Amino acid sequence: MHPIIFFSKMDFSQSNLFGYIEDLQELTIIERPVRRSLKTPEEIERLTVDEELSDIERAVYLLSSGQDIQGTSVVANLPVLMRQNPAETLRRVLPKIREVLHVAGVEMQLTAAVSFLTVLQEESVSIHTYSHSFLHIILQHLEHRDAGVSNAWLETLLAVIEALPKETIRHEILNPLVSKAQLSQTLQSRLVSCKVMGKLANKFEAHIIKREILPLVKSLCQDVEYEVRTCMCRQLEHIAQGIGTELTKTVVLPELVELARDEGSSVRLAAFETLVNLLDMFDADDRSQTVLPLVKSFCEKSFKADESILVSLSFHLGKLCNGLYGIFTPEQHLRFLEFYKKLSTLGLQQENGHNDNQLQLQTLEQEKKYISVRKNCAYNFPAMIVFVDPKNFHLELYSIFFCLCHDPEVPVRYTMAISFYEVAKLLNSGVYTIHKELVTLLQDESLEVLDALVGHLPEILELMTNGGENSGSESKLLSIPDLIPALTTAEQRAATSLKWRTHEKLLQKYACLPHIISSDQIYYRFLHRMLTIILTNNVLPVQKAAARTLCVYLRYNRKQEQRHEVIQKLIEQLGQGKSYWNRLRFLDTCEFIMELFSKSFFCKYFFLPVLELTHDPVANVRMKLCYLLPKVKSTLKIPTDKHLLQQLELCIRKLLCQEKDKDVLTIVKRTVLELDRMEISVDAFQKRFYENDLLDQEKERQEHLLLEMEQLEKEKQQNEGRSTNINDKMFEKKRRDSKTSSVLAKSITLSVPGSSSGTSGGKDDKKSKLVRSQSFSTQALHPKYSNIDKCPNKSSATGYTSSVSGMGKSCMLSFSDDSFRTHSTGNSGNAAFPSSSSRNLFNSADQKNNGNKESQSRKMSM
């Protein structure tokens, strides 16, 4: 199409004139459908309805003289009319709908079936009234010439049967069903009879079913049409559940055996699936003498002549093997296992003796079938582990597990990723044998496979690290050597894709990593990546997931310098970031910190940076802060945080006085009322805040234990370094002074152990704390992925009060109140976890020990 360009002076030469004419013709072609779609005045008059009519009168009018689309709209609105005025709707509207449905099209028929079912589910009228008014209409349209309409009315009838009383079912449904199931009736009528009989089997007693339903069942099982035999065969499962074990053995099982040898492949398939579903109702004799021979013949025919049953056989094979497990001989057990192995690699190995054309034709026709078979084998893999016993997994099934995890088709690998957690649970202590496949699926090229695996990733990793024999904290990484690169690769691939939901899900599940890998590995490989995602990603749910996971990593980080660095970056790059979007994410992060950390931690590090955002130039940031202020106030404790409460009140006054944005000012006023109604907890326990105080003190106890653990580990490393230095010096001195007197040598050897024993006797308390800290690292630091901040037990939290009082202020956090008001200085001491008093205490102790050792060395030299 040539664009129409308007110049200041039009050129009407011959060449340009033809171009203008073509453009005008194309415009008329575009405009023509618009003119055709307009309604004439007569059509508009016919479609117009008086606005003063009531809903009932309008519905009757549209059903009587309206068009089909208007009548369909009335039928779709029938549940609303039944809720508003059921009596008038039944008296005036429903008879009109009955008349219209006789000549209605497919769309109105489908709409009516759905509306009738909705009226039943909403219970707008009693079941007696419903059966009297609606049931006859449903029964009249069961044999509609359109299969979709007939199935829709049948689904409505089956739902109605569940609610109808027995007498109504007997007179209105069962008695007409006898005539409808006769051979003289249409095919559609007999198919409907099969499905209705399967539903009625659970509504009556066994003797009624035996006398009135089973004769019809037998006749339909021997129907001349294979569709009817197939449909009736699938309903035998429901009938067997209604008549019990004895009648199933004498009546249903012979019919199934006969149908299993039917000439129609669909009939044989239905018989096979029904046999598998009814295995629990057969005794050992029936299984060994009747069911097992049929199953063996199915397995033999599936590869030779009858491949239609192959997909169904692969789907039910796990249930079948475990259902017949007790009657298998060792030879049969091995035979079925080999059959499963053959199905698991079906289509992957090309047989010899075929030319290229035959292979290509076979691939085109059977590729989808083979993929479905391997997918079903992947679905049944946990059941096959139970069949062979998990102890024999490595010998019997590992090669198949490897092939299915590396299958070239995505649906097969997707199914293996879904069932991976079940496999890991079954293997238990032998789970370490499948860690390579876990890494393979984490690095799969399809994000669908990764998404399926991530669903149970925390549980899988916990089984991998703790389920095996080497489950110690020091050997966690040894059990999965390539875990960290695989996890980082998976996250990067999810980040570069367009499937942000998978990325969000992955980041949420990565919150389990503090229990899986070391704190340093998390810090160097994952923690900074989470901060980068918060700063650079454009999807809000992904940013929030990364922010929460980062807070979890910070919560369980063991090094003070690393924690301080992360806190400073959160404040500087998010809270004081140039982009308002980053400042909004800072408020989200603070909300997660209030959820995961103790109140004292938030107050000392994030309270004042949050309040600084009351002066933010962007109204959205100030508005979000106002919504957050009640939670911020709930972190305060009186009288410890009295000065912070004053700062909060000052910021609110400034907002009330200086805020110019109307929306923000409205939120501020609403927030002020909510803050006035809030009660602030005090340092001591109160009944009103008992549970919250227990939870907060448990969080604070864990934070202090992290500090103690870090300090004691440092002291242990220092002591080990000093002992090694002393031993090296003593060895050198012995080598140089080998000719000295034995008395001097004895004094040297006696003085060194004496000093170590003296120091060790004074450190029993520290060793006990270290043991307690290490136990905390393996138990209390275990993140429960959904409720990671829950208190394990109340006794530990109550017992904490006495331990805190004995601990004193050596482990309390120190923080300057003005450190976050002016962020120009980056003093690391302001955000450090242990206080200066605790550091002086440990330094003084080290100086005393050093002084004792120096005096001893001077005595030895003299």
XYZ file of C-alpha atoms in Angstrom, residues 275-858:
584
model
C -8.378 -55.005 35.404
C -5.482 -52.949 36.702
C -7.779 -50.619 38.625
C -9.630 -53.553 40.221
C -6.537 -55.505 41.338
C -7.214 -54.742 45.006
C -10.605 -56.473 44.814
C -9.200 -59.775 43.537
C -7.677 -62.423 45.802
C -4.381 -64.213 45.193
C -5.955 -67.072 43.257
C -7.733 -64.756 40.847
C -4.556 -62.756 40.338
C -2.368 -65.773 39.636
C -4.844 -67.830 37.577
C -6.776 -65.138 35.701
C -5.163 -61.688 35.806
C -1.497 -62.648 35.395
C -1.986 -64.696 32.194
C -3.979 -61.837 30.663
C -1.284 -59.316 31.558
C 1.433 -61.537 30.093
C -0.490 -61.854 26.841
C -0.943 -58.063 26.722
C 2.800 -57.547 27.155
C 3.613 -60.026 24.398
C 1.094 -58.619 21.919
C 2.061 -54.999 22.572
C 5.363 -55.367 20.678
C 4.210 -57.825 18.059
C 0.788 -57.045 16.648
C -1.131 -54.774 18.978
C 0.754 -51.549 19.699
C -2.377 -49.612 20.665
C -2.109 -50.946 24.199
C 1.579 -50.007 24.563
C 1.054 -46.487 25.909
C -1.564 -47.625 28.419
C 0.583 -50.571 29.469
C 3.567 -48.343 30.164
C 1.360 -45.993 32.195
C -0.086 -48.736 34.421
C 3.032 -50.903 34.636
C 4.174 -49.617 38.036
C 0.785 -50.212 39.611
C 0.539 -53.568 37.899
C 3.956 -54.833 39.057
C 3.356 -53.846 42.672
C -0.188 -55.234 42.611
C 1.018 -58.648 41.404
C 4.264 -58.610 43.427
C 3.199 -61.316 45.857
C 2.478 -63.938 43.174
C 5.538 -63.358 40.976
C 8.155 -66.072 40.717
C 11.788 -64.852 40.510
C 11.743 -65.536 36.789
C 8.536 -63.538 36.271
C 9.895 -60.748 38.448
C 12.985 -60.479 36.262
C 10.880 -60.731 33.101
C 8.672 -57.772 34.012
C 11.723 -55.757 35.046
C 13.337 -56.382 31.672
C 10.082 -55.431 29.990
C 10.137 -52.096 31.844
C 13.754 -51.498 30.809
C 12.863 -52.160 27.205
C 9.980 -49.685 27.342
C 12.219 -47.039 28.960
C 14.512 -46.948 25.923
C 11.870 -47.560 23.285
C 12.554 -45.573 20.126
C 16.089 -44.587 21.103
C 17.791 -47.653 19.577
C 17.366 -48.367 15.874
C 17.124 -52.022 15.000
C 19.168 -53.542 12.179
C 17.596 -54.811 8.989
C 15.569 -51.698 8.119
C 16.262 -49.342 5.279
C 16.253 -45.572 5.623
C 12.753 -45.134 4.225
C 11.292 -47.583 6.696
C 13.076 -45.909 9.594
C 11.875 -42.499 8.483
C 8.298 -43.742 8.141
C 8.509 -45.431 11.516
C 9.800 -42.230 13.085
C 7.032 -40.133 11.605
C 4.274 -42.495 12.676
C 5.513 -43.718 16.053
C 7.695 -40.948 17.434
C 4.922 -39.434 19.545
C 3.874 -42.864 20.783
C 7.417 -43.747 21.828
C 7.832 -40.417 23.604
C 4.610 -41.089 25.531
C 5.842 -44.560 26.480
C 9.163 -43.240 27.847
C 7.326 -40.457 29.635
C 5.082 -43.029 31.317
C 8.160 -45.035 32.308
C 9.575 -41.916 33.946
C 6.263 -41.457 35.760
C 6.407 -45.046 37.066
C 10.062 -44.946 38.101
C 9.397 -44.511 41.869
C 7.018 -47.490 41.757
C 9.665 -49.594 40.031
C 12.175 -48.729 42.781
C 9.719 -50.206 45.267
C 9.336 -53.216 42.966
C 13.078 -54.011 42.877
C 13.830 -52.786 46.460
C 15.874 -49.575 46.942
C 18.906 -51.663 47.970
C 19.119 -53.031 44.432
C 18.679 -49.660 42.743
C 22.280 -49.223 41.643
C 22.480 -52.666 40.051
C 19.016 -52.879 38.524
C 17.721 -49.406 37.732
C 20.515 -46.844 37.781
C 21.273 -47.249 34.070
C 17.593 -46.638 33.245
C 17.528 -43.647 35.594
C 20.547 -42.218 33.785
C 18.935 -42.722 30.372
C 15.645 -41.114 31.397
C 17.388 -38.072 32.914
C 19.389 -37.655 29.681
C 16.478 -38.428 27.339
C 16.468 -36.261 24.186
C 12.818 -35.308 24.664
C 11.767 -32.588 27.100
C 8.535 -34.285 28.355
C 10.544 -37.291 29.553
C 13.099 -35.193 31.431
C 10.292 -33.014 32.792
C 8.574 -36.074 34.261
C 11.856 -37.249 35.794
C 12.364 -33.829 37.369
C 8.886 -33.995 38.932
C 9.490 -37.475 40.363
C 13.089 -36.788 41.452
C 12.068 -35.996 45.030
C 10.128 -39.260 45.332
C 13.146 -41.165 44.050
C 15.426 -39.425 46.548
C 13.085 -40.278 49.435
C 12.958 -43.933 48.447
C 16.734 -44.249 48.150
C 17.267 -42.752 51.629
C 20.906 -43.450 52.571
C 21.761 -44.331 48.970
C 20.667 -40.972 47.643
C 24.276 -39.979 46.970
C 24.222 -42.228 43.879
C 21.981 -39.826 41.932
C 23.739 -36.516 42.683
C 25.157 -36.360 39.141
C 21.666 -36.555 37.679
C 20.561 -33.739 39.987
C 23.338 -31.542 38.609
C 22.377 -32.578 35.068
C 18.729 -31.603 35.523
C 19.728 -28.304 37.153
C 21.728 -27.494 34.018
C 19.035 -28.719 31.608
C 18.526 -26.594 28.512
C 14.742 -26.501 29.047
C 13.393 -24.178 31.697
C 10.338 -26.418 32.056
C 12.586 -29.149 33.437
C 14.235 -26.700 35.812
C 10.864 -25.396 36.984
C 9.678 -28.950 37.699
C 12.827 -29.744 39.687
C 12.799 -26.519 41.697
C 9.410 -27.338 43.234
C 11.027 -29.731 45.758
C 14.601 -28.459 45.543
C 14.997 -27.670 49.289
C 13.838 -31.140 50.275
C 16.058 -32.764 47.631
C 19.148 -30.871 48.756
C 18.451 -31.693 52.388
C 18.225 -35.382 51.526
C 21.409 -35.115 49.477
C 23.410 -33.552 52.289
C 21.895 -35.369 55.273
C 20.514 -38.603 53.846
C 23.810 -40.223 52.999
C 26.333 -41.741 55.358
C 28.654 -38.740 55.100
C 26.225 -36.214 56.501
C 28.608 -34.181 58.650
C 28.665 -30.417 58.331
C 32.245 -30.428 57.037
C 31.512 -32.894 54.216
C 28.288 -31.378 52.894
C 29.923 -30.072 49.741
C 31.769 -33.316 49.145
C 28.514 -35.198 48.581
C 27.558 -32.904 45.665
C 30.811 -31.549 44.205
C 29.235 -29.628 41.300
C 26.247 -28.283 43.203
C 27.248 -24.624 43.483
C 28.144 -24.155 39.778
C 24.921 -25.912 38.800
C 22.833 -23.680 41.071
C 24.455 -20.501 39.777
C 24.069 -21.632 36.166
C 20.392 -22.423 36.721
C 19.758 -18.986 38.207
C 21.554 -17.194 35.386
C 19.615 -19.104 32.743
C 16.332 -18.318 34.460
C 17.331 -14.652 34.719
C 18.084 -14.332 30.996
C 14.817 -15.979 29.960
C 11.386 -14.397 29.690
C 9.863 -16.809 32.221
C 10.107 -14.595 35.270
C 7.843 -16.867 37.349
C 10.431 -19.627 37.129
C 13.109 -17.138 38.181
C 10.998 -15.971 41.118
C 10.320 -19.544 42.209
C 14.013 -20.379 41.963
C 15.037 -17.414 44.122
C 12.450 -18.330 46.739
C 13.727 -21.907 46.953
C 17.352 -20.741 47.196
C 16.551 -19.525 50.706
C 17.283 -23.087 51.840
C 20.988 -22.829 51.009
C 22.227 -21.775 54.510
C 21.458 -25.307 55.635
C 23.096 -26.871 52.593
C 26.383 -25.065 51.955
C 28.780 -22.974 54.005
C 28.321 -19.322 54.874
C 31.360 -18.267 52.842
C 30.100 -20.050 49.748
C 26.773 -18.277 50.059
C 28.492 -14.935 50.571
C 30.790 -15.177 47.564
C 28.509 -16.998 45.115
C 24.912 -16.053 45.965
C 24.531 -13.122 48.330
C 25.969 -10.444 46.054
C 24.028 -11.930 43.154
C 20.790 -11.356 45.080
C 21.750 -7.723 45.630
C 22.493 -7.338 41.918
C 19.070 -8.754 41.036
C 17.381 -6.258 43.365
C 19.267 -3.390 41.722
C 19.028 -4.388 38.058
C 16.024 -6.651 37.494
C 12.849 -5.082 36.126
C 10.273 -7.579 37.465
C 8.855 -6.667 40.871
C 8.072 -10.227 42.132
C 11.608 -11.310 41.200
C 13.084 -8.358 43.073
C 11.038 -9.128 46.171
C 12.007 -12.800 46.067
C 15.680 -11.843 45.796
C 15.296 -9.359 48.666
C 13.797 -11.935 51.000
C 16.400 -14.552 50.125
C 19.147 -12.002 50.703
C 17.716 -11.281 54.144
C 17.750 -15.010 54.903
C 21.408 -15.186 53.867
C 22.183 -12.202 56.061
C 20.288 -13.782 58.924
C 22.519 -16.862 58.931
C 25.819 -15.306 57.924
C 28.551 -16.133 60.440
C 31.100 -13.370 59.833
C 30.736 -9.947 61.312
C 32.608 -8.139 58.548
C 30.463 -9.695 55.856
C 27.256 -8.811 57.678
C 28.453 -5.255 58.128
C 29.326 -4.954 54.452
C 25.899 -6.201 53.334
C 24.100 -3.860 55.725
C 26.093 -0.893 54.431
C 25.343 -1.802 50.824
C 21.646 -2.155 51.519
C 21.558 1.289 53.089
C 23.770 3.060 50.578
C 22.751 1.414 47.307
C 19.053 0.893 48.081
C 18.027 3.251 50.862
C 20.111 6.132 49.503
C 20.003 5.061 45.857
C 19.493 7.588 43.088
C 16.540 5.706 41.629
C 13.284 5.904 43.550
C 12.672 2.309 42.482
C 15.666 1.223 44.567
C 14.384 3.151 47.548
C 11.034 1.404 47.251
C 12.840 -1.950 47.237
C 14.714 -0.860 50.339
C 11.401 -0.554 52.148
C 10.441 -4.044 50.965
C 13.770 -5.346 52.250
C 13.213 -3.668 55.614
C 9.859 -5.385 55.851
C 11.566 -8.756 55.357
C 14.192 -7.820 57.951
C 11.470 -7.084 60.487
C 10.033 -10.513 59.717
C 13.282 -12.472 60.023
C 15.394 -10.550 62.548
C 14.871 -9.426 66.099
C 13.470 -6.016 66.963
C 16.761 -4.796 68.406
C 18.606 -5.663 65.193
C 16.210 -3.630 63.059
C 16.194 -0.692 65.451
C 19.986 -0.454 65.597
C 20.644 -0.755 61.873
C 17.600 0.151 59.810
C 15.247 2.263 61.928
C 16.833 5.638 61.212
C 17.548 4.972 57.501
C 13.870 4.148 57.082
C 12.816 7.371 58.779
C 15.091 9.376 56.489
C 12.817 8.469 53.590
C 10.140 10.751 55.040
C 12.057 13.524 53.235
C 12.161 11.607 49.949
C 11.338 13.799 46.926
C 9.144 11.091 45.320
C 5.579 10.845 46.634
C 5.315 7.086 46.028
C 8.261 6.431 48.351
C 6.736 8.551 51.113
C 3.382 6.848 50.620
C 4.912 3.368 50.887
C 6.793 4.463 53.988
C 3.552 5.628 55.614
C 2.032 2.184 55.053
C 5.116 0.658 56.713
C 5.241 2.951 59.767
C 2.947 0.784 61.987
C 5.284 -2.169 61.535
C 8.260 0.079 62.200
C 6.728 1.291 65.440
C 6.021 -2.289 66.544
C 9.787 -2.942 66.684
C 10.310 -0.418 69.484
C 10.662 -1.291 73.145
C 10.217 1.125 76.011
C 12.305 2.543 77.667
C 15.279 1.249 75.636
C 14.142 2.780 72.329
C 12.582 5.932 73.737
C 14.816 8.172 71.626
C 13.834 6.298 68.458
C 10.176 6.787 69.341
C 10.833 10.518 69.597
C 12.443 10.482 66.158
C 9.403 8.647 64.754
C 6.999 11.191 66.241
C 9.111 14.059 64.903
C 9.044 12.627 61.376
C 5.273 12.185 61.510
C 4.812 15.792 62.632
C 6.926 16.973 59.727
C 4.858 14.909 57.327
C 1.638 16.372 58.701
C 2.941 19.918 58.469
C 5.017 19.869 55.292
C 3.395 17.238 53.056
C 1.947 18.772 49.883
C 0.757 15.698 48.021
C -2.932 15.080 48.741
C -2.772 11.282 48.472
C 0.245 11.040 50.764
C -1.363 13.413 53.264
C -4.484 11.250 53.366
C -2.379 8.165 54.071
C -0.420 10.060 56.737
C -3.586 11.030 58.588
C -4.881 7.488 58.441
C -1.510 6.173 59.651
C -1.460 8.625 62.565
C -4.768 7.256 63.810
C -3.466 3.717 63.541
C -0.230 4.603 65.357
C -2.162 6.242 68.177
C -4.115 3.043 68.751
C -0.970 0.917 68.839
C 0.557 -0.188 72.126
C 4.319 -0.415 72.405
C 5.829 -3.419 74.161
C 8.179 -2.922 77.061
C 11.432 -4.707 77.848
C 9.812 -7.010 80.403
C 7.363 -9.760 79.508
C 3.695 -8.821 79.193
C 0.731 -11.089 78.743
C -0.499 -9.134 75.750
C 2.754 -9.571 73.844
C 3.797 -12.893 75.356
C 4.047 -14.941 72.162
C 5.615 -12.124 70.154
C 8.161 -11.486 72.892
C 9.065 -15.152 73.028
C 9.575 -15.243 69.284
C 11.601 -12.040 69.284
C 13.819 -13.198 72.129
C 14.431 -16.492 70.348
C 15.589 -14.561 67.280
C 17.795 -12.373 69.451
C 19.226 -15.441 71.184
C 20.175 -16.951 67.838
C 21.831 -13.704 66.777
C 23.878 -13.645 69.992
C 24.865 -17.264 69.516
C 26.157 -16.398 66.068
C 28.306 -13.689 67.640
C 29.591 -16.040 70.308
C 30.324 -18.696 67.745
C 32.320 -16.302 65.606
C 34.293 -14.961 68.585
C 35.074 -18.408 69.969
C 36.153 -19.683 66.563
C 38.546 -16.740 66.269
C 39.975 -17.445 69.712
C 40.343 -21.105 68.852
C 42.238 -20.259 65.684
C 44.460 -17.814 67.579
C 45.221 -20.382 70.277
C 46.007 -23.030 67.694
C 48.309 -20.608 65.904
C 50.102 -19.724 69.143
C 50.550 -23.369 70.139
C 52.023 -24.220 66.747
C 54.404 -21.246 66.974
C 55.547 -22.284 70.468
C 56.086 -25.878 69.373
C 58.144 -24.726 66.382
C 60.279 -22.494 68.587
C 60.803 -25.273 71.121
C 61.842 -27.681 68.367
C 64.373 -25.190 67.039
C 65.706 -24.528 70.520
C 66.119 -28.271 71.207
C 67.944 -28.697 67.930
C 70.347 -25.806 68.642
C 70.909 -26.588 72.330
C 71.150 -30.347 72.063
C 74.230 -30.326 74.357
C 72.568 -28.504 77.252
C 71.912 -30.160 80.557
C 69.002 -32.569 81.010
C 67.677 -30.470 83.902
C 67.231 -27.472 81.663
C 65.543 -29.673 79.078
C 63.178 -31.025 81.701
C 62.359 -27.523 82.886
C 61.546 -26.559 79.306
C 59.332 -29.562 78.736
C 57.593 -29.041 82.047
C 57.012 -25.329 81.545
C 55.251 -25.616 78.202
C 52.582 -28.143 79.256
C 52.128 -26.235 82.450
C 51.217 -23.084 80.587
C 48.814 -24.893 78.282
C 47.127 -26.699 81.135
C 46.752 -23.479 83.020
C 45.052 -21.797 80.128
C 42.884 -24.797 79.321
C 41.532 -24.947 82.841
C 40.241 -21.392 82.566
C 38.504 -22.000 79.246
C 36.023 -24.720 80.155
C 33.176 -22.233 79.976
C 34.245 -21.100 76.517
C 34.425 -24.699 75.297
C 30.927 -25.338 76.548
C 29.749 -22.243 74.709
C 31.493 -23.444 71.581
C 29.752 -26.812 71.805
C 26.452 -25.057 72.296
C 27.184 -22.799 69.331
C 28.072 -25.703 67.104
C 24.857 -27.489 68.036
C 23.016 -24.280 67.207
C 24.712 -24.197 63.821
C 23.373 -27.645 62.950
C 19.909 -27.375 64.531
C 18.807 -23.835 65.229
C 20.176 -22.570 61.944
C 18.107 -25.049 59.985
C 15.842 -22.847 57.861
C 12.288 -24.106 57.577
C 11.582 -22.820 54.187
C 8.051 -21.567 54.612
C 8.287 -20.444 58.277
C 11.945 -19.744 58.664
C 11.595 -17.563 61.707
C 9.394 -19.780 63.868
C 10.416 -20.461 67.422
C 11.364 -24.139 67.835
C 10.020 -24.426 71.356
C 8.876 -22.131 74.067
C 11.036 -23.624 76.764
C 14.223 -22.566 75.007
C 12.926 -19.031 74.676
C 11.913 -18.786 78.328
C 15.190 -20.254 79.426
C 16.893 -17.540 77.457
C 15.984 -14.845 79.978
C 18.260 -16.293 82.600
C 21.085 -16.840 80.113
C 20.842 -13.254 78.877
C 21.023 -11.884 82.391
C 24.113 -13.983 83.048
C 25.653 -13.071 79.754
C 25.657 -9.413 80.571
C 26.299 -6.758 77.993
C 29.345 -8.389 76.479
C 27.374 -9.785 73.544
C 24.920 -6.910 73.061
C 25.029 -4.939 69.848
C 26.368 -1.398 69.971
C 25.254 1.229 67.551
C 25.428 4.970 67.503
C 22.089 6.707 67.120
C 23.510 9.356 64.836
C 25.376 6.962 62.577
C 22.548 6.755 60.047
C 21.567 10.399 60.173
C 24.722 11.465 58.370
C 25.833 8.785 55.961
C 28.958 10.561 54.799
C 31.251 8.539 57.065
C 31.548 4.782 56.506
C 32.858 3.814 59.936
C 32.813 0.031 60.177
C 32.574 0.128 63.922
C 29.113 1.646 63.864
C 27.576 -1.366 62.172
C 29.700 -4.053 63.788
C 27.826 -6.727 65.669
C 29.856 -7.158 68.898
C 30.243 -4.152 71.142
C 33.503 -2.438 72.012
C 33.190 -3.651 75.595
C 33.127 -7.282 74.428
C 36.163 -6.709 72.244
C 38.041 -5.043 75.127
C 37.101 -7.945 77.357
C 38.531 -10.496 74.965
C 41.612 -8.351 74.278
C 42.341 -7.963 77.973
C 42.118 -11.708 78.438
C 44.495 -12.264 75.550
C 46.938 -9.701 76.959
C 46.964 -11.500 80.307
C 47.655 -14.820 78.655
C 50.380 -13.259 76.560
C 51.883 -11.666 79.647
C 52.010 -14.981 81.493
C 53.656 -16.699 78.535
C 56.239 -13.921 78.126
C 57.159 -14.093 81.807
C 57.581 -17.865 81.546
C 59.786 -17.516 78.493
C 61.947 -14.932 80.304
